[in-house]
Coordinates of C-alpha atoms and ligand atoms in Angstrom, one line a residue:
X1 CA 9.4 146.6 -26.0
X2 CA 11.0 150.0 -26.1
X3 CA 14.3 151.1 -27.7
X4 CA 16.0 151.2 -24.3
X5 CA 15.7 148.2 -22.0
X6 CA 15.2 149.8 -18.6
X7 CA 15.7 148.4 -15.1
X8 CA 12.7 146.6 -13.5
X9 CA 10.7 149.1 -11.4
X10 CA 11.5 147.4 -8.1
X11 CA 15.2 147.6 -8.7
X12 CA 15.0 151.2 -10.0
X13 CA 13.2 152.0 -6.8
X14 CA 15.9 150.3 -4.7
X15 CA 18.7 152.3 -6.5
X16 CA 16.8 155.5 -5.9
X17 CA 16.2 154.6 -2.2
X18 CA 19.9 153.7 -1.8
X19 CA 20.9 157.2 -3.0
X20 CA 22.5 156.1 -6.2
X21 CA 20.1 157.7 -8.6
X22 CA 19.6 161.3 -7.5
X23 CA 17.4 162.6 -10.3
X24 CA 20.1 165.0 -11.5
X25 CA 20.9 165.5 -15.2
X26 CA 24.3 166.4 -16.8
X27 CA 23.0 169.9 -17.6
X28 CA 21.9 170.5 -14.0
X29 CA 25.3 169.2 -12.7
X30 CA 27.2 171.7 -14.9
X31 CA 24.9 174.6 -13.9
X32 CA 25.4 173.7 -10.2
X33 CA 29.2 173.7 -10.6
X34 CA 29.1 176.9 -12.6
X35 CA 27.3 178.5 -9.6
X36 CA 29.8 177.1 -7.1
X37 CA 33.0 177.6 -9.0
X38 CA 32.2 180.3 -11.6
X39 CA 35.7 181.7 -12.0
X40 CA 37.7 178.5 -11.6
X41 CA 39.2 177.1 -14.8
X42 CA 37.2 174.1 -16.0
X43 CA 38.7 173.3 -19.4
X44 CA 42.1 173.8 -21.0
X45 CA 42.6 172.7 -24.6
X46 CA 44.3 174.2 -27.6
X47 CA 44.3 178.0 -27.0
X48 CA 41.2 177.8 -24.8
X49 CA 41.0 178.2 -21.0
X50 CA 37.4 178.2 -20.1
X51 CA 36.1 178.9 -16.6
X52 CA 33.1 176.9 -15.3
X53 CA 30.9 180.0 -16.0
X54 CA 32.2 180.1 -19.6
X55 CA 31.7 176.4 -20.3
X56 CA 28.1 176.6 -18.9
X57 CA 27.3 179.7 -20.9
X58 CA 28.7 178.2 -24.1
X59 CA 26.7 175.0 -23.5
X60 CA 23.5 177.1 -22.9
X61 CA 24.1 179.1 -26.1
X62 CA 24.8 176.0 -28.3
X63 CA 21.8 174.2 -26.8
X64 CA 19.6 177.1 -28.1
X65 CA 21.5 177.0 -31.4
X66 CA 20.8 173.2 -31.8
X67 CA 17.2 173.8 -30.9
X68 CA 17.0 176.6 -33.5
X69 CA 18.5 174.3 -36.1
X70 CA 15.4 172.0 -35.5
X71 CA 17.0 169.4 -33.4
X72 CA 14.7 168.0 -30.7
X73 CA 15.0 166.2 -27.4
X74 CA 15.4 162.4 -27.9
X75 CA 17.0 162.7 -31.3
X76 CA 20.4 161.1 -31.8
X77 CA 23.5 163.0 -32.8
X78 CA 26.6 161.2 -33.9
X79 CA 29.6 163.2 -32.5
X80 CA 33.0 162.5 -33.9
X81 CA 35.5 164.9 -32.4
X82 CA 39.1 164.6 -31.2
X83 CA 40.3 166.1 -27.9
X84 CA 39.4 169.7 -28.6
X85 CA 37.5 171.9 -26.1
X86 CA 34.5 172.1 -28.5
X87 CA 33.9 168.4 -27.6
X88 CA 32.8 169.5 -24.1
X89 CA 30.6 172.4 -25.1
X90 CA 28.9 170.3 -27.8
X91 CA 28.1 167.4 -25.6
X92 CA 26.9 169.5 -22.7
X93 CA 24.7 171.5 -25.2
X94 CA 23.2 168.2 -26.4
X95 CA 22.7 166.9 -22.9
X96 CA 21.0 170.1 -22.0
X97 CA 18.6 169.9 -24.9
X98 CA 18.0 166.3 -24.3
X99 CA 19.4 165.3 -27.6
X100 CA 21.4 162.1 -27.4
X101 CA 25.1 162.1 -28.4
X102 CA 26.4 159.0 -30.0
X103 CA 30.2 158.8 -29.2
X104 CA 32.1 157.8 -32.3
X105 CA 35.9 157.6 -31.8
X106 CA 38.2 159.8 -33.9
X107 CA 39.7 156.7 -35.3
X108 CA 36.4 155.6 -36.9
X109 CA 36.2 155.7 -40.6
X110 CA 33.5 155.5 -43.2
X111 CA 32.4 151.9 -42.4
X112 CA 32.0 152.6 -38.6
X113 CA 30.4 156.0 -39.1
X114 CA 27.9 154.6 -41.6
X115 CA 27.1 151.8 -39.1
X116 CA 26.6 154.1 -36.0
X117 CA 24.6 156.6 -38.0
X118 CA 22.3 153.9 -39.3
X119 CA 22.0 152.0 -36.0
X120 CA 21.1 155.1 -34.1
X121 CA 19.0 156.6 -36.9
X122 CA 20.9 159.8 -36.3
X123 CA 19.2 163.1 -37.0
X124 CA 22.5 165.0 -37.0
X125 CA 26.2 164.6 -37.1
X126 CA 28.8 166.8 -35.5
X127 CA 32.3 166.2 -37.1
X128 CA 35.5 168.0 -37.8
X129 CA 36.3 169.3 -41.3
X130 CA 39.2 166.8 -41.2
X131 CA 41.4 165.3 -38.6
X132 CA 44.4 162.9 -38.7
X133 CA 44.4 163.2 -42.5
X134 CA 40.8 161.8 -42.5
X135 CA 38.3 163.9 -44.5
X136 CA 35.6 163.6 -41.9
X137 CA 33.1 166.2 -43.2
X138 CA 33.4 164.9 -46.8
X139 CA 32.9 161.4 -45.6
X140 CA 29.7 162.3 -43.6
X141 CA 28.4 164.1 -46.7
X142 CA 29.1 161.1 -48.9
X143 CA 27.4 158.7 -46.5
X144 CA 24.3 160.9 -47.1
X145 CA 22.2 158.9 -44.5
X146 CA 18.5 159.6 -45.1
X147 CA 17.8 160.2 -41.4
X148 CA 20.6 162.9 -41.1
X149 CA 19.0 166.3 -41.4
X150 CA 21.9 168.4 -40.0
X151 CA 25.6 168.3 -40.3
X152 CA 27.5 170.6 -37.9
X153 CA 31.3 171.0 -38.4
X154 CA 34.0 172.1 -35.9
X155 CA 36.5 173.5 -38.4
X156 CA 40.1 172.6 -37.5
X157 CA 41.4 174.3 -40.7
X158 CA 42.3 171.0 -42.2
X159 CA 39.7 170.4 -44.8
X160 CA 36.7 171.8 -46.8
X161 CA 33.2 172.3 -45.5
X162 CA 30.7 170.4 -47.7
X163 CA 27.7 172.3 -49.0
X164 CA 24.9 172.3 -46.4
X165 CA 27.3 171.8 -43.4
X166 CA 27.0 174.4 -40.7
X167 CA 30.1 175.6 -38.9
X168 CA 29.7 175.3 -35.1
X169 CA 30.2 179.0 -34.5
X170 CA 27.1 179.8 -36.6
X171 CA 24.9 177.9 -34.1
X172 CA 25.6 180.1 -31.2
X173 CA 22.4 181.8 -30.1
X174 CA 21.3 183.8 -27.0
X175 CA 20.8 181.3 -24.2
X176 CA 17.2 180.5 -23.2
X177 CA 15.3 178.1 -21.0
X178 CA 14.7 174.8 -22.7
X179 CA 12.5 172.0 -21.3
X180 CA 15.4 169.6 -21.0
X181 CA 15.5 165.9 -20.2
X182 CA 14.6 164.0 -17.1
X183 CA 17.3 162.1 -15.2
X184 CA 15.8 158.8 -16.1
X185 CA 16.0 159.6 -19.8
X186 CA 18.5 158.2 -22.2
X187 CA 21.5 160.6 -22.0
X188 CA 23.8 159.2 -24.7
X189 CA 24.8 156.2 -26.6
X190 CA 28.3 154.9 -25.9
X191 CA 29.9 152.3 -28.2
X192 CA 31.0 148.9 -27.3
X193 CA 34.4 147.7 -28.5
X194 CA 32.6 145.4 -30.9
X195 CA 33.0 141.8 -29.9
X196 CA 31.1 140.2 -32.7
X197 CA 31.2 142.8 -35.4
X198 CA 30.8 146.5 -35.6
X199 CA 30.2 148.5 -32.4
X200 CA 27.0 148.1 -30.5
X201 CA 25.1 151.0 -29.0
X202 CA 25.1 151.2 -25.2
X203 CA 22.2 153.3 -23.8
X204 CA 23.1 155.2 -20.6
X205 CA 20.8 157.4 -18.6
X206 CA 21.7 160.6 -16.6
X207 CA 20.8 158.8 -13.4
X208 CA 22.8 155.7 -13.8
X209 CA 25.9 157.3 -15.4
X210 CA 26.1 160.1 -12.9
X211 CA 26.1 157.6 -10.1
X212 CA 29.1 155.9 -11.5
X213 CA 30.8 159.3 -12.0
X214 CA 30.2 160.6 -8.5
X215 CA 31.2 157.3 -6.9
X216 CA 34.4 157.1 -9.1
X217 CA 35.3 160.7 -8.2
X218 CA 35.1 159.7 -4.5
X219 CA 37.1 156.5 -5.0
X220 CA 39.7 158.4 -6.9
X221 CA 39.7 161.2 -4.3
X222 CA 39.1 164.0 -6.8
X223 CA 38.8 167.6 -5.5
X224 CA 38.9 171.2 -6.7
X225 CA 42.7 170.7 -6.8
X226 CA 42.5 167.9 -9.3
X227 CA 44.0 168.6 -12.7
X228 CA 43.1 165.8 -15.1
X229 CA 44.8 165.1 -18.4
X230 CA 42.5 163.6 -21.0
X231 CA 45.2 161.5 -22.8
X232 CA 42.9 158.9 -24.4
X233 CA 40.2 159.9 -26.9
X234 CA 37.5 161.9 -25.0
X235 CA 34.7 159.9 -26.6
X236 CA 35.9 156.7 -24.8
X237 CA 34.1 155.6 -21.6
X238 CA 37.4 155.4 -19.6
X239 CA 38.5 159.0 -19.8
X240 CA 34.8 160.1 -19.8
X241 CA 33.8 158.6 -16.5
X242 CA 36.3 156.5 -14.7
X243 CA 36.5 159.1 -13.1
X244 CA 37.4 160.9 -16.3
X245 CA 36.6 164.5 -17.1
X246 CA 33.0 164.1 -15.9
X247 CA 34.3 163.1 -12.5
X248 CA 36.6 166.0 -12.5
X249 CA 33.9 168.5 -13.4
X250 CA 31.7 167.0 -10.7
X251 CA 34.5 167.6 -8.2
X252 CA 35.2 171.2 -9.4
X253 CA 38.6 170.4 -10.8
X254 CA 40.3 171.2 -14.1
X255 CA 40.2 169.2 -17.3
X256 CA 43.2 169.4 -19.7
X257 CA 42.7 168.0 -23.2
X258 CA 45.7 166.4 -24.7
X259 CA 45.7 166.5 -28.5
X260 CA 47.8 163.3 -28.7
X261 CA 48.7 160.6 -26.3
X262 CA 52.3 160.5 -27.5
X263 CA 54.7 160.7 -24.6
X264 CA 56.4 164.1 -25.3
X265 CA 53.1 165.9 -25.9
X266 CA 51.4 164.4 -22.9
X267 CA 54.4 164.9 -20.5
X268 CA 55.0 168.4 -21.6
X269 CA 51.3 169.2 -20.8
X270 CA 51.7 167.5 -17.4
X271 CA 54.6 169.9 -16.6
X272 CA 52.9 173.0 -18.1
X273 CA 49.5 172.5 -16.5
X274 CA 50.7 170.8 -13.2
X275 CA 48.6 167.7 -14.0
X276 CA 47.8 165.6 -11.0
X277 CA 45.8 162.7 -12.4
X278 CA 45.4 160.8 -15.7
X279 CA 44.4 157.5 -17.3
X280 CA 46.1 155.5 -20.0
X281 CA 46.0 152.0 -21.7
X282 CA 48.9 149.7 -20.9
X283 CA 51.0 150.3 -24.1
X284 CA 50.9 154.0 -23.5
X285 CA 51.9 153.5 -19.9
X286 CA 54.9 151.6 -21.1
X287 CA 55.8 154.3 -23.6
X288 CA 55.5 157.1 -21.0
X289 CA 57.4 155.1 -18.4
X290 CA 60.2 154.6 -20.9
X291 CA 60.3 158.2 -22.1
X292 CA 59.9 160.0 -18.8
X293 CA 63.3 159.4 -17.1
X294 CA 65.3 160.9 -19.9
X295 CA 62.9 163.6 -21.1
X296 CA 63.7 166.2 -18.5
X297 CA 60.1 167.2 -17.7
X298 CA 59.0 168.2 -14.3
X299 CA 56.4 165.6 -13.4
X300 CA 56.3 166.3 -9.7
X301 CA 52.6 167.3 -9.8
X302 CA 51.5 163.9 -10.9
X303 CA 49.8 162.0 -8.1
X304 CA 47.9 159.1 -9.8
X305 CA 48.2 157.4 -13.2
X306 CA 45.5 154.9 -14.0
X307 CA 46.1 152.0 -16.3
X308 CA 43.1 150.2 -17.8
X309 CA 41.3 149.1 -20.9
X310 CA 43.4 146.0 -21.3
X311 CA 45.4 143.7 -19.2
X312 CA 48.3 145.4 -17.5
X313 CA 51.2 143.0 -16.9
X314 CA 52.3 143.1 -13.3
X315 CA 55.9 144.0 -14.4
X316 CA 54.5 147.1 -16.1
X317 CA 52.3 148.0 -13.2
X318 CA 55.5 147.9 -11.0
X319 CA 57.5 150.1 -13.4
X320 CA 55.0 152.9 -13.9
X321 CA 55.1 154.4 -10.3
X322 CA 58.9 154.8 -10.0
X323 CA 59.2 156.0 -13.6
X324 CA 56.6 158.7 -13.4
X325 CA 56.8 159.4 -9.7
X326 CA 53.1 158.7 -9.0
X327 CA 50.7 156.1 -7.6
X328 CA 49.2 153.6 -9.9
X329 CA 45.6 152.6 -10.1
X330 CA 44.3 149.7 -12.2
X331 CA 40.9 150.1 -13.8
X332 CA 38.9 147.3 -15.4
X333 CA 35.8 148.7 -16.9
X334 CA 33.4 148.5 -19.8
X335 CA 31.1 151.0 -21.5
X336 CA 28.2 148.7 -20.7
X337 CA 28.6 149.6 -17.0
X338 CA 30.7 147.8 -14.4
X339 CA 33.9 149.5 -13.4
X340 CA 36.5 148.1 -11.0
X341 CA 39.3 150.0 -9.4
X342 CA 42.2 149.1 -7.2
X343 CA 41.9 151.6 -4.3
X344 CA 44.5 154.3 -3.7
X345 CA 45.4 152.9 -0.3
X346 CA 45.6 149.2 -1.5
X347 CA 48.9 147.4 -0.8
X348 CA 51.3 147.2 -3.8
X349 CA 50.6 143.5 -4.2
X350 CA 46.9 144.3 -5.0
X351 CA 47.7 147.2 -7.2
X352 CA 50.2 145.3 -9.2
X353 CA 48.5 141.9 -9.5
X354 CA 44.7 142.6 -9.7
X355 CA 42.3 144.7 -11.6
X356 CA 40.5 145.9 -8.5
X357 CA 36.9 145.6 -7.2
X358 CA 33.6 147.1 -8.2
X359 CA 32.5 150.7 -7.5
X360 CA 29.3 149.8 -5.8
X361 CA 28.2 147.5 -2.9
X362 CA 25.3 146.8 -5.2
X363 CA 27.3 145.7 -8.2
X364 CA 26.4 142.0 -8.4
X365 CA 29.2 139.8 -9.6
X366 CA 29.0 136.2 -10.7
X367 CA 31.8 134.0 -11.9
X368 CA 30.4 131.1 -13.9
X369 CA 31.1 128.1 -16.0
X370 CA 29.8 127.4 -19.5
X371 CA 26.4 126.3 -18.0
X372 CA 26.1 129.5 -15.9
X373 CA 26.8 127.7 -12.7
X374 CA 29.0 129.5 -10.1
X375 CA 32.5 128.2 -10.1
X376 CA 34.2 127.5 -6.8
X377 CA 35.6 130.6 -5.1
X378 CA 39.0 131.6 -6.6
X379 CA 38.6 129.7 -9.8
X380 CA 38.5 131.2 -13.3
X381 CA 35.1 131.7 -14.9
X382 CA 33.1 134.0 -17.1
X383 CA 32.1 137.3 -15.4
X384 CA 28.4 138.2 -15.3
X385 CA 27.3 141.4 -13.7
X386 CA 24.2 143.4 -12.8
X387 CA 23.8 146.6 -10.9
X388 CA 22.9 150.3 -10.6
X389 CA 24.9 151.5 -13.6
X390 CA 25.1 148.4 -15.9
X391 CA 22.8 148.3 -18.9
X392 CA 20.0 145.7 -19.4
X393 CA 20.2 145.7 -23.1
X394 CA 21.7 147.3 -26.2
X395 CA 20.0 149.9 -28.3
X396 CA 17.7 149.8 -30.2
X397 CA 15.9 146.9 -28.7
X398 CA 12.9 147.3 -31.0
X399 CA 15.0 146.0 -33.8
X400 CA 14.8 142.3 -34.1
X401 CA 18.5 141.7 -34.6
X402 CA 19.3 143.8 -31.5
X403 CA 16.6 142.0 -29.5
X404 CA 18.1 138.7 -30.6
X405 CA 21.6 139.8 -29.5
X406 CA 20.3 141.0 -26.2
X407 CA 18.8 137.6 -25.5
X408 CA 22.3 136.1 -25.6
X409 CA 24.3 139.0 -24.2
X410 CA 22.2 139.2 -21.0
X411 CA 20.8 136.4 -18.8
X412 CA 17.1 136.1 -18.3
X413 CA 17.5 137.8 -14.9
X414 CA 19.3 140.8 -16.3
X415 CA 23.0 140.0 -15.8
X416 CA 25.3 141.3 -18.5
X417 CA 27.6 138.6 -19.9
X418 CA 30.9 140.6 -20.0
X419 CA 32.7 137.9 -22.0
X420 CA 35.7 138.3 -19.7
X421 CA 37.3 135.4 -17.9
X422 CA 38.1 136.4 -14.3
X423 CA 38.9 135.0 -10.9
X424 CA 38.3 136.6 -7.6
X425 CA 41.0 136.8 -4.9
X426 CA 40.1 136.1 -1.3
X427 CA 40.3 139.9 -0.8
X428 CA 37.5 140.4 -3.3
X429 CA 39.6 141.8 -6.1
X430 CA 39.1 140.6 -9.7
X431 CA 42.0 139.3 -11.9
X432 CA 41.2 139.3 -15.6
X433 CA 42.7 136.2 -17.3
X434 CA 41.3 136.4 -20.8
X435 CA 38.1 136.6 -22.7
X436 CA 35.3 134.2 -23.6
X437 CA 34.2 136.5 -26.4
X438 CA 36.0 136.5 -29.6
X439 CA 37.7 139.9 -29.4
X440 CA 41.2 141.1 -29.9
X441 CA 42.4 143.7 -27.6
X442 CA 45.2 145.6 -29.4
X443 CA 46.6 147.6 -26.5
X444 CA 43.2 148.8 -25.5
X445 CA 41.8 149.2 -29.0
X446 CA 39.3 146.4 -29.6
X447 CA 39.4 144.6 -33.0
X448 CA 36.0 143.6 -34.2
X449 CA 36.9 140.1 -35.3
X450 CA 33.8 139.3 -37.3
X451 CA 33.9 142.6 -39.1
X452 CA 37.5 141.9 -40.2
X453 CA 36.5 138.4 -41.4
X454 CA 33.6 139.9 -43.3
X455 CA 35.9 142.3 -45.1
X456 CA 38.3 139.5 -46.0
X457 CA 35.6 137.2 -47.2
X458 CA 34.3 140.0 -49.4
X459 CA 37.5 139.6 -51.5
X460 CA 36.8 137.4 -54.6
X461 CA 39.8 135.2 -54.1
X462 CA 38.9 134.4 -50.4
X463 CA 36.9 131.4 -49.5
X464 CA 36.9 131.7 -45.7
X465 CA 38.6 133.8 -43.1
X466 CA 39.2 133.5 -39.3
X467 CA 40.8 136.2 -37.3
X468 CA 42.5 135.5 -34.0
X469 CA 44.7 137.3 -31.5
X470 CA 48.4 136.7 -31.7
X471 CA 50.6 137.6 -28.7
X472 CA 52.6 140.9 -29.1
X473 CA 55.2 142.1 -26.7
X474 CA 54.2 145.8 -27.2
X475 CA 50.4 145.8 -27.6
X476 CA 49.6 142.6 -25.8
X477 CA 47.7 141.3 -28.8
X478 CA 47.6 142.0 -32.5
X479 CA 45.4 140.4 -35.1
X480 CA 46.2 137.5 -37.3
X481 CA 43.9 136.6 -40.1
X482 CA 43.9 133.0 -41.4
X483 CA 42.6 132.8 -44.9
X484 CA 41.5 129.9 -47.1
X485 CA 41.8 130.9 -50.8
X486 CA 39.2 130.0 -53.4
X487 CA 41.9 128.6 -55.5
X488 CA 44.9 127.1 -53.6
X489 CA 46.9 127.2 -56.8
X490 CA 46.5 130.9 -57.1
X491 CA 46.3 132.3 -53.6
X492 CA 46.0 136.1 -53.0
X493 CA 49.0 137.7 -51.3
X494 CA 48.9 139.1 -47.8
X495 CA 49.8 142.5 -49.1
X496 CA 46.9 142.5 -51.6
X497 CA 44.4 141.4 -48.9
X498 CA 45.6 144.1 -46.5
X499 CA 45.3 146.7 -49.2
X500 CA 41.8 145.4 -50.0
X501 CA 40.6 145.8 -46.4
X502 CA 42.2 149.2 -46.0
X503 CA 40.5 150.2 -49.3
X504 CA 37.1 149.6 -47.8
X505 CA 37.4 152.6 -45.6
X506 CA 37.8 151.0 -42.2
X507 CA 39.7 152.1 -39.1
X508 CA 43.4 151.1 -39.2
X509 CA 42.8 148.7 -36.3
X510 CA 40.5 146.7 -38.6
X511 CA 43.3 145.9 -41.1
X512 CA 44.8 142.6 -40.0
X513 CA 48.4 142.8 -38.6
X514 CA 49.3 139.5 -40.1
X515 CA 47.7 137.2 -42.7
X516 CA 48.4 133.5 -43.2
X517 CA 47.0 131.8 -46.2
X518 CA 46.3 128.1 -45.5
X519 CA 44.6 125.3 -47.4
X520 CA 42.1 124.6 -44.6
X521 CA 41.2 125.5 -41.0
X522 CA 41.4 123.1 -38.1
X523 CA 38.0 122.1 -36.9
X524 CA 36.3 121.1 -33.6
X525 CA 34.5 117.9 -33.0
X526 CA 31.3 119.1 -34.7
X527 CA 33.2 120.7 -37.6
X528 CA 33.3 124.3 -36.5
X529 CA 36.5 126.3 -37.2
X530 CA 38.7 125.9 -34.1
X531 CA 39.9 129.4 -33.3
X532 CA 41.6 128.0 -30.2
X533 CA 43.9 125.9 -32.5
X534 CA 44.5 128.9 -34.8
X535 CA 45.5 131.0 -31.8
X536 CA 47.9 128.3 -30.6
X537 CA 49.3 128.0 -34.0
X538 CA 50.1 131.6 -34.5
X539 CA 51.4 131.9 -31.0
X540 CA 53.8 129.1 -31.7
X541 CA 55.0 130.8 -34.9
X542 CA 55.5 134.1 -33.2
X543 CA 57.6 132.4 -30.5
X544 CA 59.6 130.6 -33.2
X545 CA 60.2 133.8 -35.1
X546 CA 61.4 135.6 -31.9
X547 CA 64.1 133.0 -31.3
Ligands
AMP601 P1 34.4 147.8 -24.3 O1 33.4 146.7 -24.6 O2 35.0 148.4 -25.4 O3 33.8 148.8 -23.3 O4 35.7 147.1 -23.6 C1 35.5 146.6 -22.3 C2 36.5 145.4 -22.2 O5 37.8 145.8 -22.2 C3 36.3 144.6 -21.0 O6 35.1 143.7 -21.1 C4 37.6 143.8 -20.9 O7 37.6 142.8 -21.8 C5 38.6 144.8 -21.4 N1 39.2 145.5 -20.3 C6 39.0 146.8 -19.8 N2 39.8 147.1 -18.8 C7 40.6 146.0 -18.6 C8 41.6 145.7 -17.6 N3 42.0 146.6 -16.7 N4 42.2 144.5 -17.7 C9 41.8 143.6 -18.7 N5 40.8 143.8 -19.6 C10 40.2 145.0 -19.5
DBH602 O1 38.0 149.3 -21.8 C1 37.0 150.0 -21.4 O2 35.9 150.0 -22.0 C2 37.1 150.7 -20.0 C3 38.3 150.6 -19.3 C4 38.4 151.3 -18.1 C5 36.0 151.4 -19.6 O3 34.9 151.5 -20.3 C6 36.1 152.1 -18.3 C7 37.3 152.1 -17.6 O4 35.1 152.8 -17.9

């Protein structure tokens, strides 16, 4: 067993023969585009406007700098950067060297960082000094992970550099040829939303990921005229590859990094940079659609706004187009692989009411019941998938606990259990109706339920905790934690529990939105906590309170 579970050789051969896997690496892609489009602007962010040639040269120079630092191909590097242009030069430098970025989100805090550093056995961390009031560099220094030999900091002028941390600019070295990775090698580790706890590491290769990027760029009709706004965090799979900034760089277009997804900031950039294409999660789409009509920005350049990451209500899908003056595309994807799109020439009915269909003719889709039998066509079931860009196992499969999880997250014949409940329309489009897996989708941000429960249970006054989704008009879902106190006569207050979880240094999304202290949980026939009943109970209370 190796750390990365690969595709069986006969399937890999099929994906190569079909022209999906072309044997190209990210570094080679950028070099090719820099040769074709040298003087076109590739990246706009902050005060920077880099051409393709500049981005390529910066990545070459930093790759040499990382090598000089002692970083080697195959070593993992946790990268936590917000939407700054340095994000792109750093990740392309690492790609070029064959070092493996691990994409932490800017919202991650000590608990998540500690986890991804440990799980990836990271040799280096690239962080800011501080962002969003979070002392990132200091936190990385405090974690003091034994595997981490290098800490590189992109200073945003918001915090101190800990002793031993190297500012990014000091890494720049004269470019030189480096051996570089092969297209079949592990390119990076993406993070899952974390369905059963902290994020899991998703191993993606140059070959498989670039196939999804190229095919996405084609489906989304990207060209050298595309100006793409990265409104979501650049580290997330959606703005990275669906078609995201990688799709745009593949097409020779322009990537504009938005420092905040807030409507005014984003829409002002749309006007200033003549943005043509962007992707957002449903709550953002709603905010933008509400803000745009009165805001007075010229949005006439906008052609397509994608909405994905969580269920988009048909009413919202209908409103976005008229409010922003653009076409809408629904995107249902996952960092593990499979991505579905409504197509740009689909009828309104499909765009509004479905989450689209897969990228590839070789994306295999099964909709199954609890025993893994196919449900009749059109009925709701659990979505299983396998294909040329869907992983066969989480990283690092040499670890027993990861191998054990892989045994349940994938079928014996290599299908990924997405945990999503879907049905397929006669036209072949998927409609997402819920989740099998115990995850809360807070407007696209996934709450790691078990993790929240673990934090709560760590409180001395808490006997047991169960976290479920409660419906929310704005975010779709928020988290509600049910708690059984050790002593029902002296229960902890909700405020104290929330402060306790926050005090453990977790992302804000991990702090429960609502806490209900109860004497006991409802149970199923065999005595397990019935989360179904808890969900129904909190939904009823939310409805009552809204009356
Ligand atoms: P992650 O595991 O963080 O990559 O999140 C992927 C999950 O987000 C999917 O398995 C779905 O549960 C959810 N998701 C993504 N896009 C959509 C969408 N358009 N509609 C409904 N759910 C979505
Ligand atoms: O939610 C996701 O993870 C997601 C949504 C849309 C994704 O990974 C993607 C597109 O590629």
